[in-house]
Amino acid sequence: MGKFNLSKKALKNLAICILYHNNNIDLSNLIKSINNKEIKILIILDGLRKIKNQNKILNSNKNIILKPVKKSGISFCRNFGINYCIKKNLGMLIFLDSDVTAEKNIIKNHIKFHNLYNNIPVIAGGVIPTFFRKKVNFFTKLDGILSWLGHIPENKERIIFEPYHLATINMSLKVNVIKKLRLSFNEKLKTGEDIKFCKDVRSKGYNILKIPNTNVHHMDRENFKEVFEHQSNWGKHQFYTAYKFNFLKLGKMFNLIFILLYPLMMPFLALFITLISLYPWVKESIFYIRYIVFVYIVVMIKSFYTYLECFKDLQKS
């Protein structure tokens, strides 16, 4: 592949969007790692008025734009970023989470692969979990295994097929295609919005692409409470992303069928999810197979929360 150089025109045609919903997080390292003062950096403050070390960060880069919004959730903020780019007539949007730092050339590679694959509107890079970089406790590693199975860094670009998806932690979009297809993040989902978004992109006949050498370093959850809360929330959104959204025409009838059949199928579905969750890791190293029992236990717990969410959804209907 030939050498690719960034032009000022390319940089001015994109925005980086960072969602900020925890004022304990300092964005200084992330902004520094982006290392480019030509790019618009849109920081959306979800229910907050300012960011940590705000003056220092704003003084470091004049292209940083702060947009405080009423507490509305992740999907609303992501759609805000898309609509901002549409209004500003920008061609490309890169989502980065607030709790990451970017490796060198991440912006360059997102642009390069969008140019190489004109017909692919959604591209994402890899995630380096905490346990790749230092020794961590068991729960942090387990959460990392379950969270970043779709973003294990690779040496070659690859189309991602079902049942896998790409997360918005390190994702770029062709704004004109997203606008044309009228795609957006489902604002009814508190979490799992990226799964539904990837499904919607595929339903329109488009692929999603994972690219090499475009990684972010993520700060994973550090204790049992944080890990348990994350995985239980994941279980809740799976009721919608994995099940109900595929049978919306059935309405409440689906919930009743689900209540009756899901407990019988849950152990087998949990085993299937465990296998597809570990498969990408086992491809990297056979030693990840030793986590199979622990992953299965976590998936069963998530499945319990999936089942409870069915009842909550029935009450809302």
mmCIF file of C-alpha atoms in Angstrom:
data_model
loop_
_atom_site.group_PDB
_atom_site.id
_atom_site.type_symbol
_atom_site.label_atom_id
_atom_site.label_comp_id
_atom_site.label_asym_id
_atom_site.label_seq_id
_atom_site.Cartn_x
_atom_site.Cartn_y
_atom_site.Cartn_z
ATOM 1 C CA MET A 1 0.000 0.000 0.000
ATOM 2 C CA GLY A 2 1.445 3.388 -1.037
ATOM 3 C CA LYS A 3 2.398 6.174 1.297
ATOM 4 C CA PHE A 4 -0.542 8.359 2.300
ATOM 5 C CA ASN A 5 -0.160 12.026 3.199
ATOM 6 C CA LEU A 6 -2.732 14.162 4.977
ATOM 7 C CA SER A 7 -3.829 17.398 3.365
ATOM 8 C CA LYS A 8 -5.201 20.434 5.173
ATOM 9 C CA LYS A 9 -8.372 20.052 3.099
ATOM 10 C CA ALA A 10 -8.893 16.505 4.413
ATOM 11 C CA LEU A 11 -8.382 17.629 8.002
ATOM 12 C CA LYS A 12 -10.819 20.532 7.646
ATOM 13 C CA ASN A 13 -13.446 18.162 6.245
ATOM 14 C CA LEU A 14 -13.769 16.153 9.458
ATOM 15 C CA ALA A 15 -14.592 16.490 13.122
ATOM 16 C CA ILE A 16 -13.694 14.384 16.131
ATOM 17 C CA CYS A 17 -16.580 13.922 18.529
ATOM 18 C CA ILE A 18 -15.915 13.115 22.191
ATOM 19 C CA LEU A 19 -18.778 12.317 24.570
ATOM 20 C CA TYR A 20 -18.165 13.649 28.059
ATOM 21 C CA HIS A 21 -20.425 12.431 30.874
ATOM 22 C CA ASN A 22 -18.067 12.069 33.835
ATOM 23 C CA ASN A 23 -16.357 15.183 35.188
ATOM 24 C CA ASN A 24 -13.744 13.049 36.951
ATOM 25 C CA ILE A 25 -12.191 12.287 33.573
ATOM 26 C CA ASP A 26 -9.371 14.556 32.404
ATOM 27 C CA LEU A 27 -9.292 14.817 28.600
ATOM 28 C CA SER A 28 -5.790 16.318 28.538
ATOM 29 C CA ASN A 29 -4.040 13.088 27.522
ATOM 30 C CA LEU A 30 -6.613 12.289 24.834
ATOM 31 C CA ILE A 31 -6.377 15.778 23.302
ATOM 32 C CA LYS A 32 -2.583 15.580 23.432
ATOM 33 C CA SER A 33 -2.585 12.130 21.785
ATOM 34 C CA ILE A 34 -4.687 13.410 18.865
ATOM 35 C CA ASN A 35 -1.774 15.784 18.264
ATOM 36 C CA ASN A 36 -3.361 17.897 15.558
ATOM 37 C CA LYS A 37 -4.598 21.466 15.933
ATOM 38 C CA GLU A 38 -6.148 21.627 12.441
ATOM 39 C CA ILE A 39 -9.049 19.302 13.292
ATOM 40 C CA LYS A 40 -12.313 20.397 14.862
ATOM 41 C CA ILE A 41 -12.780 18.588 18.184
ATOM 42 C CA LEU A 42 -16.391 18.611 19.339
ATOM 43 C CA ILE A 43 -16.799 17.750 23.033
ATOM 44 C CA ILE A 44 -20.430 17.077 23.951
ATOM 45 C CA LEU A 45 -21.110 17.508 27.661
ATOM 46 C CA ASP A 46 -24.000 15.218 28.580
ATOM 47 C CA GLY A 47 -25.697 16.960 31.501
ATOM 48 C CA LEU A 48 -22.503 18.779 32.537
ATOM 49 C CA ARG A 49 -21.478 22.436 32.242
ATOM 50 C CA LYS A 50 -17.702 22.112 32.086
ATOM 51 C CA ILE A 51 -14.890 19.614 31.703
ATOM 52 C CA LYS A 52 -12.045 18.901 34.086
ATOM 53 C CA ASN A 53 -9.079 21.256 33.541
ATOM 54 C CA GLN A 54 -11.204 23.146 31.035
ATOM 55 C CA ASN A 55 -9.085 26.291 30.722
ATOM 56 C CA LYS A 56 -5.874 24.325 30.249
ATOM 57 C CA ILE A 57 -7.453 22.125 27.556
ATOM 58 C CA LEU A 58 -9.101 25.005 25.668
ATOM 59 C CA ASN A 59 -5.851 26.947 25.686
ATOM 60 C CA SER A 60 -4.003 23.963 24.226
ATOM 61 C CA ASN A 61 -6.156 23.830 21.084
ATOM 62 C CA LYS A 62 -8.289 26.620 19.610
ATOM 63 C CA ASN A 63 -10.315 24.177 17.505
ATOM 64 C CA ILE A 64 -11.989 22.598 20.534
ATOM 65 C CA ILE A 65 -15.734 23.240 20.661
ATOM 66 C CA LEU A 66 -17.667 22.589 23.877
ATOM 67 C CA LYS A 67 -21.373 21.797 23.526
ATOM 68 C CA PRO A 68 -23.209 21.325 26.848
ATOM 69 C CA VAL A 69 -26.548 19.527 26.408
ATOM 70 C CA LYS A 70 -29.275 18.514 28.825
ATOM 71 C CA LYS A 71 -28.660 15.037 30.273
ATOM 72 C CA SER A 72 -30.012 12.921 27.436
ATOM 73 C CA GLY A 73 -27.865 9.806 27.107
ATOM 74 C CA ILE A 74 -25.252 8.373 24.787
ATOM 75 C CA SER A 75 -27.426 7.950 21.681
ATOM 76 C CA PHE A 76 -28.704 11.531 21.788
ATOM 77 C CA CYS A 77 -25.134 12.828 22.063
ATOM 78 C CA ARG A 78 -23.930 10.688 19.163
ATOM 79 C CA ASN A 79 -26.814 11.940 17.018
ATOM 80 C CA PHE A 80 -25.946 15.484 18.086
ATOM 81 C CA GLY A 81 -22.449 14.901 16.701
ATOM 82 C CA ILE A 82 -23.798 13.565 13.409
ATOM 83 C CA ASN A 83 -26.215 16.490 13.029
ATOM 84 C CA TYR A 84 -23.435 18.945 13.826
ATOM 85 C CA CYS A 85 -21.347 17.544 10.951
ATOM 86 C CA ILE A 86 -24.341 17.627 8.591
ATOM 87 C CA LYS A 87 -25.023 21.292 9.432
ATOM 88 C CA LYS A 88 -21.337 22.190 9.001
ATOM 89 C CA ASN A 89 -21.190 20.208 5.743
ATOM 90 C CA LEU A 90 -18.353 18.016 7.011
ATOM 91 C CA GLY A 91 -17.626 14.755 5.213
ATOM 92 C CA MET A 92 -16.316 12.609 8.044
ATOM 93 C CA LEU A 93 -16.916 12.156 11.754
ATOM 94 C CA ILE A 94 -14.666 10.258 14.160
ATOM 95 C CA PHE A 95 -16.095 9.153 17.505
ATOM 96 C CA LEU A 96 -13.621 8.682 20.363
ATOM 97 C CA ASP A 97 -14.611 7.835 23.936
ATOM 98 C CA SER A 98 -13.477 10.142 26.724
ATOM 99 C CA ASP A 99 -11.614 7.369 28.583
ATOM 100 C CA VAL A 100 -9.123 6.543 25.822
ATOM 101 C CA THR A 101 -5.890 7.868 24.401
ATOM 102 C CA ALA A 102 -5.077 7.553 20.714
ATOM 103 C CA GLU A 103 -2.026 5.956 19.148
ATOM 104 C CA LYS A 104 -0.011 7.801 16.509
ATOM 105 C CA ASN A 105 -1.542 8.015 13.002
ATOM 106 C CA ILE A 106 -5.074 7.169 14.145
ATOM 107 C CA ILE A 107 -6.623 10.143 12.303
ATOM 108 C CA LYS A 108 -4.471 9.576 9.235
ATOM 109 C CA ASN A 109 -5.505 5.909 9.032
ATOM 110 C CA HIS A 110 -9.231 6.597 9.461
ATOM 111 C CA ILE A 111 -9.054 9.038 6.537
ATOM 112 C CA LYS A 112 -6.872 6.712 4.449
ATOM 113 C CA PHE A 113 -9.228 3.739 4.717
ATOM 114 C CA HIS A 114 -12.325 5.841 4.049
ATOM 115 C CA ASN A 115 -10.629 6.927 0.816
ATOM 116 C CA LEU A 116 -9.716 3.333 -0.026
ATOM 117 C CA TYR A 117 -13.230 1.973 0.662
ATOM 118 C CA ASN A 118 -15.664 4.480 -0.821
ATOM 119 C CA ASN A 119 -18.648 2.153 -0.384
ATOM 120 C CA ILE A 120 -18.150 1.468 3.341
ATOM 121 C CA PRO A 121 -19.692 4.127 5.611
ATOM 122 C CA VAL A 122 -18.602 2.767 9.006
ATOM 123 C CA ILE A 123 -14.981 2.053 9.930
ATOM 124 C CA ALA A 124 -13.422 1.319 13.324
ATOM 125 C CA GLY A 125 -9.969 0.724 14.721
ATOM 126 C CA GLY A 126 -8.682 -1.517 17.478
ATOM 127 C CA VAL A 127 -8.805 -1.193 21.251
ATOM 128 C CA ILE A 128 -5.860 -1.928 23.530
ATOM 129 C CA PRO A 129 -7.440 -3.007 26.835
ATOM 130 C CA THR A 130 -5.796 -2.310 30.166
ATOM 131 C CA PHE A 131 -4.708 -5.945 30.604
ATOM 132 C CA PHE A 132 -2.588 -5.694 27.439
ATOM 133 C CA ARG A 133 -0.542 -2.935 29.070
ATOM 134 C CA LYS A 134 -0.218 -3.887 32.723
ATOM 135 C CA LYS A 135 -1.158 -6.439 35.350
ATOM 136 C CA VAL A 136 -4.793 -6.099 36.430
ATOM 137 C CA ASN A 137 -7.233 -7.882 38.719
ATOM 138 C CA PHE A 138 -9.307 -10.799 37.479
ATOM 139 C CA PHE A 139 -12.554 -8.817 37.061
ATOM 140 C CA THR A 140 -10.899 -6.095 34.986
ATOM 141 C CA LYS A 141 -9.436 -8.704 32.635
ATOM 142 C CA LEU A 142 -12.740 -10.573 32.328
ATOM 143 C CA ASP A 143 -14.573 -7.344 31.529
ATOM 144 C CA GLY A 144 -11.927 -6.483 28.929
ATOM 145 C CA ILE A 145 -12.279 -9.893 27.273
ATOM 146 C CA LEU A 146 -16.055 -9.516 27.057
ATOM 147 C CA SER A 147 -15.980 -5.862 25.984
ATOM 148 C CA TRP A 148 -13.321 -5.711 23.264
ATOM 149 C CA LEU A 149 -13.641 -9.032 21.440
ATOM 150 C CA GLY A 150 -14.608 -7.151 18.261
ATOM 151 C CA HIS A 151 -11.669 -4.736 18.504
ATOM 152 C CA ILE A 152 -8.624 -6.951 19.009
ATOM 153 C CA PRO A 153 -5.865 -5.186 17.020
ATOM 154 C CA GLU A 154 -5.051 -6.846 13.696
ATOM 155 C CA ASN A 155 -2.501 -6.359 10.908
ATOM 156 C CA LYS A 156 -4.965 -6.215 8.023
ATOM 157 C CA GLU A 157 -8.353 -4.621 7.382
ATOM 158 C CA ARG A 158 -11.369 -6.918 7.597
ATOM 159 C CA ILE A 159 -15.121 -6.776 7.017
ATOM 160 C CA ILE A 160 -16.994 -7.549 10.249
ATOM 161 C CA PHE A 161 -19.983 -9.856 9.868
ATOM 162 C CA GLU A 162 -22.782 -10.886 12.214
ATOM 163 C CA PRO A 163 -22.891 -11.754 15.068
ATOM 164 C CA TYR A 164 -20.035 -9.303 15.702
ATOM 165 C CA HIS A 165 -20.243 -5.521 15.640
ATOM 166 C CA LEU A 166 -18.008 -2.474 16.049
ATOM 167 C CA ALA A 167 -18.190 -0.097 19.003
ATOM 168 C CA THR A 168 -18.253 3.686 18.789
ATOM 169 C CA ILE A 169 -15.217 3.928 21.092
ATOM 170 C CA ASN A 170 -13.016 4.365 17.977
ATOM 171 C CA MET A 171 -15.347 4.658 14.993
ATOM 172 C CA SER A 172 -15.537 6.904 11.936
ATOM 173 C CA LEU A 173 -18.490 7.621 9.658
ATOM 174 C CA LYS A 174 -19.003 8.954 6.144
ATOM 175 C CA VAL A 175 -21.446 11.704 7.066
ATOM 176 C CA ASN A 176 -23.024 12.053 3.610
ATOM 177 C CA VAL A 177 -23.887 8.340 3.484
ATOM 178 C CA ILE A 178 -25.304 8.366 7.011
ATOM 179 C CA LYS A 179 -27.418 11.379 6.035
ATOM 180 C CA LYS A 180 -28.601 9.783 2.778
ATOM 181 C CA LEU A 181 -29.590 6.559 4.533
ATOM 182 C CA ARG A 182 -31.237 8.513 7.387
ATOM 183 C CA LEU A 183 -29.329 6.469 9.938
ATOM 184 C CA SER A 184 -29.124 7.464 13.579
ATOM 185 C CA PHE A 185 -28.499 5.950 16.997
ATOM 186 C CA ASN A 186 -31.597 4.602 18.748
ATOM 187 C CA GLU A 187 -32.294 7.040 21.582
ATOM 188 C CA LYS A 188 -34.483 4.525 23.412
ATOM 189 C CA LEU A 189 -31.356 2.513 24.225
ATOM 190 C CA LYS A 190 -29.267 3.588 27.217
ATOM 191 C CA THR A 191 -26.472 1.216 26.130
ATOM 192 C CA GLY A 192 -25.914 -1.066 23.152
ATOM 193 C CA GLU A 193 -26.680 1.746 20.707
ATOM 194 C CA ASP A 194 -23.640 0.810 18.609
ATOM 195 C CA ILE A 195 -24.923 -2.755 18.126
ATOM 196 C CA LYS A 196 -28.254 -1.480 16.776
ATOM 197 C CA PHE A 197 -26.475 1.089 14.612
ATOM 198 C CA CYS A 198 -24.276 -1.597 13.010
ATOM 199 C CA LYS A 199 -27.361 -3.751 12.381
ATOM 200 C CA ASP A 200 -29.112 -0.798 10.718
ATOM 201 C CA VAL A 201 -26.098 -0.128 8.474
ATOM 202 C CA ARG A 202 -26.046 -3.767 7.362
ATOM 203 C CA SER A 203 -29.812 -3.753 6.800
ATOM 204 C CA LYS A 204 -29.250 -0.986 4.228
ATOM 205 C CA GLY A 205 -26.882 -3.246 2.287
ATOM 206 C CA TYR A 206 -23.586 -1.785 3.537
ATOM 207 C CA ASN A 207 -20.624 -3.403 5.288
ATOM 208 C CA ILE A 208 -18.672 -2.261 8.332
ATOM 209 C CA LEU A 209 -14.881 -2.413 8.341
ATOM 210 C CA LYS A 210 -12.235 -2.921 11.029
ATOM 211 C CA ILE A 211 -8.845 -1.422 10.165
ATOM 212 C CA PRO A 212 -5.262 -2.080 11.352
ATOM 213 C CA ASN A 213 -2.789 0.193 13.135
ATOM 214 C CA THR A 214 -5.563 2.532 14.284
ATOM 215 C CA ASN A 215 -5.764 1.778 17.988
ATOM 216 C CA VAL A 216 -6.874 3.497 21.146
ATOM 217 C CA HIS A 217 -5.786 2.628 24.698
ATOM 218 C CA HIS A 218 -8.829 2.166 26.921
ATOM 219 C CA MET A 219 -9.003 2.549 30.701
ATOM 220 C CA ASP A 220 -11.044 -0.508 31.694
ATOM 221 C CA ARG A 221 -13.215 -0.870 34.782
ATOM 222 C CA GLU A 222 -11.160 -1.510 37.885
ATOM 223 C CA ASN A 223 -13.356 -3.283 40.443
ATOM 224 C CA PHE A 224 -16.105 -5.862 40.794
ATOM 225 C CA LYS A 225 -18.866 -3.262 41.276
ATOM 226 C CA GLU A 226 -18.030 -1.399 38.064
ATOM 227 C CA VAL A 227 -17.689 -4.633 36.091
ATOM 228 C CA PHE A 228 -20.954 -6.052 37.442
ATOM 229 C CA GLU A 229 -22.853 -2.842 36.640
ATOM 230 C CA HIS A 230 -21.441 -2.760 33.118
ATOM 231 C CA GLN A 231 -22.261 -6.391 32.372
ATOM 232 C CA SER A 232 -25.767 -6.212 33.872
ATOM 233 C CA ASN A 233 -26.542 -3.130 31.749
ATOM 234 C CA TRP A 234 -25.247 -5.052 28.763
ATOM 235 C CA GLY A 235 -27.655 -7.850 29.595
ATOM 236 C CA LYS A 236 -30.546 -5.383 29.682
ATOM 237 C CA HIS A 237 -29.904 -3.931 26.248
ATOM 238 C CA GLN A 238 -29.467 -7.412 24.766
ATOM 239 C CA PHE A 239 -33.204 -7.967 25.210
ATOM 240 C CA TYR A 240 -33.706 -5.306 22.543
ATOM 241 C CA THR A 241 -30.627 -5.598 20.318
ATOM 242 C CA ALA A 242 -30.468 -9.403 20.181
ATOM 243 C CA TYR A 243 -34.152 -10.274 20.417
ATOM 244 C CA LYS A 244 -37.067 -7.827 20.388
ATOM 245 C CA PHE A 245 -35.881 -5.513 17.607
ATOM 246 C CA ASN A 246 -35.997 -8.545 15.297
ATOM 247 C CA PHE A 247 -39.699 -9.137 16.040
ATOM 248 C CA LEU A 248 -41.215 -5.670 16.458
ATOM 249 C CA LYS A 249 -44.300 -6.618 14.450
ATOM 250 C CA LEU A 250 -45.335 -9.047 17.195
ATOM 251 C CA GLY A 251 -45.632 -6.281 19.788
ATOM 252 C CA LYS A 252 -46.545 -7.496 23.284
ATOM 253 C CA MET A 253 -47.014 -11.018 21.964
ATOM 254 C CA PHE A 254 -43.249 -11.298 21.578
ATOM 255 C CA ASN A 255 -42.753 -10.483 25.274
ATOM 256 C CA LEU A 256 -45.193 -13.200 26.314
ATOM 257 C CA ILE A 257 -43.509 -15.784 24.067
ATOM 258 C CA PHE A 258 -40.110 -14.671 25.361
ATOM 259 C CA ILE A 259 -41.209 -15.044 29.007
ATOM 260 C CA LEU A 260 -42.297 -18.610 28.337
ATOM 261 C CA LEU A 261 -39.456 -19.865 26.136
ATOM 262 C CA TYR A 262 -36.357 -17.919 27.154
ATOM 263 C CA PRO A 263 -35.769 -19.703 30.516
ATOM 264 C CA LEU A 264 -35.683 -23.030 28.655
ATOM 265 C CA MET A 265 -33.282 -21.763 26.017
ATOM 266 C CA MET A 266 -31.125 -19.564 28.248
ATOM 267 C CA PRO A 267 -28.401 -22.123 29.155
ATOM 268 C CA PHE A 268 -27.893 -23.020 25.482
ATOM 269 C CA LEU A 269 -27.985 -19.401 24.279
ATOM 270 C CA ALA A 270 -25.488 -18.493 27.015
ATOM 271 C CA LEU A 271 -23.173 -21.260 25.812
ATOM 272 C CA PHE A 272 -23.434 -19.993 22.226
ATOM 273 C CA ILE A 273 -22.684 -16.396 23.309
ATOM 274 C CA THR A 274 -19.754 -17.644 25.398
ATOM 275 C CA LEU A 275 -18.252 -19.461 22.412
ATOM 276 C CA ILE A 276 -18.608 -16.553 19.992
ATOM 277 C CA SER A 277 -17.233 -14.179 22.655
ATOM 278 C CA LEU A 278 -14.106 -16.266 23.227
ATOM 279 C CA TYR A 279 -13.511 -17.275 19.616
ATOM 280 C CA PRO A 280 -11.679 -14.059 18.559
ATOM 281 C CA TRP A 281 -9.440 -14.291 21.639
ATOM 282 C CA VAL A 282 -8.680 -17.991 21.164
ATOM 283 C CA LYS A 283 -7.623 -17.165 17.598
ATOM 284 C CA GLU A 284 -5.008 -14.892 19.187
ATOM 285 C CA SER A 285 -3.940 -17.403 21.841
ATOM 286 C CA ILE A 286 -5.287 -20.808 22.847
ATOM 287 C CA PHE A 287 -4.662 -19.879 26.486
ATOM 288 C CA TYR A 288 -7.813 -17.726 26.537
ATOM 289 C CA ILE A 289 -9.824 -20.953 26.574
ATOM 290 C CA ARG A 290 -9.136 -21.160 30.319
ATOM 291 C CA TYR A 291 -11.653 -18.330 30.836
ATOM 292 C CA ILE A 292 -14.549 -20.274 29.316
ATOM 293 C CA VAL A 293 -16.243 -21.178 32.616
ATOM 294 C CA PHE A 294 -15.969 -17.628 33.976
ATOM 295 C CA VAL A 295 -17.247 -16.101 30.753
ATOM 296 C CA TYR A 296 -20.168 -18.541 30.785
ATOM 297 C CA ILE A 297 -21.063 -17.528 34.357
ATOM 298 C CA VAL A 298 -21.002 -13.834 33.434
ATOM 299 C CA VAL A 299 -23.109 -14.483 30.324
ATOM 300 C CA MET A 300 -25.662 -16.384 32.431
ATOM 301 C CA ILE A 301 -25.870 -13.423 34.819
ATOM 302 C CA LYS A 302 -26.310 -11.078 31.838
ATOM 303 C CA SER A 303 -29.013 -13.406 30.519
ATOM 304 C CA PHE A 304 -30.900 -13.090 33.799
ATOM 305 C CA TYR A 305 -30.946 -9.305 33.362
ATOM 306 C CA THR A 306 -32.072 -9.800 29.761
ATOM 307 C CA TYR A 307 -35.025 -11.779 31.087
ATOM 308 C CA LEU A 308 -35.886 -9.123 33.701
ATOM 309 C CA GLU A 309 -35.799 -6.419 31.038
ATOM 310 C CA CYS A 310 -38.555 -8.255 29.169
ATOM 311 C CA PHE A 311 -40.900 -7.694 32.120
ATOM 312 C CA LYS A 312 -39.908 -4.018 32.382
ATOM 313 C CA ASP A 313 -40.525 -3.548 28.682
ATOM 314 C CA LEU A 314 -43.946 -5.168 29.027
ATOM 315 C CA GLN A 315 -44.842 -2.686 31.767
ATOM 316 C CA LYS A 316 -43.777 0.238 29.559
ATOM 317 C CA SER A 317 -45.834 -0.989 26.583
#
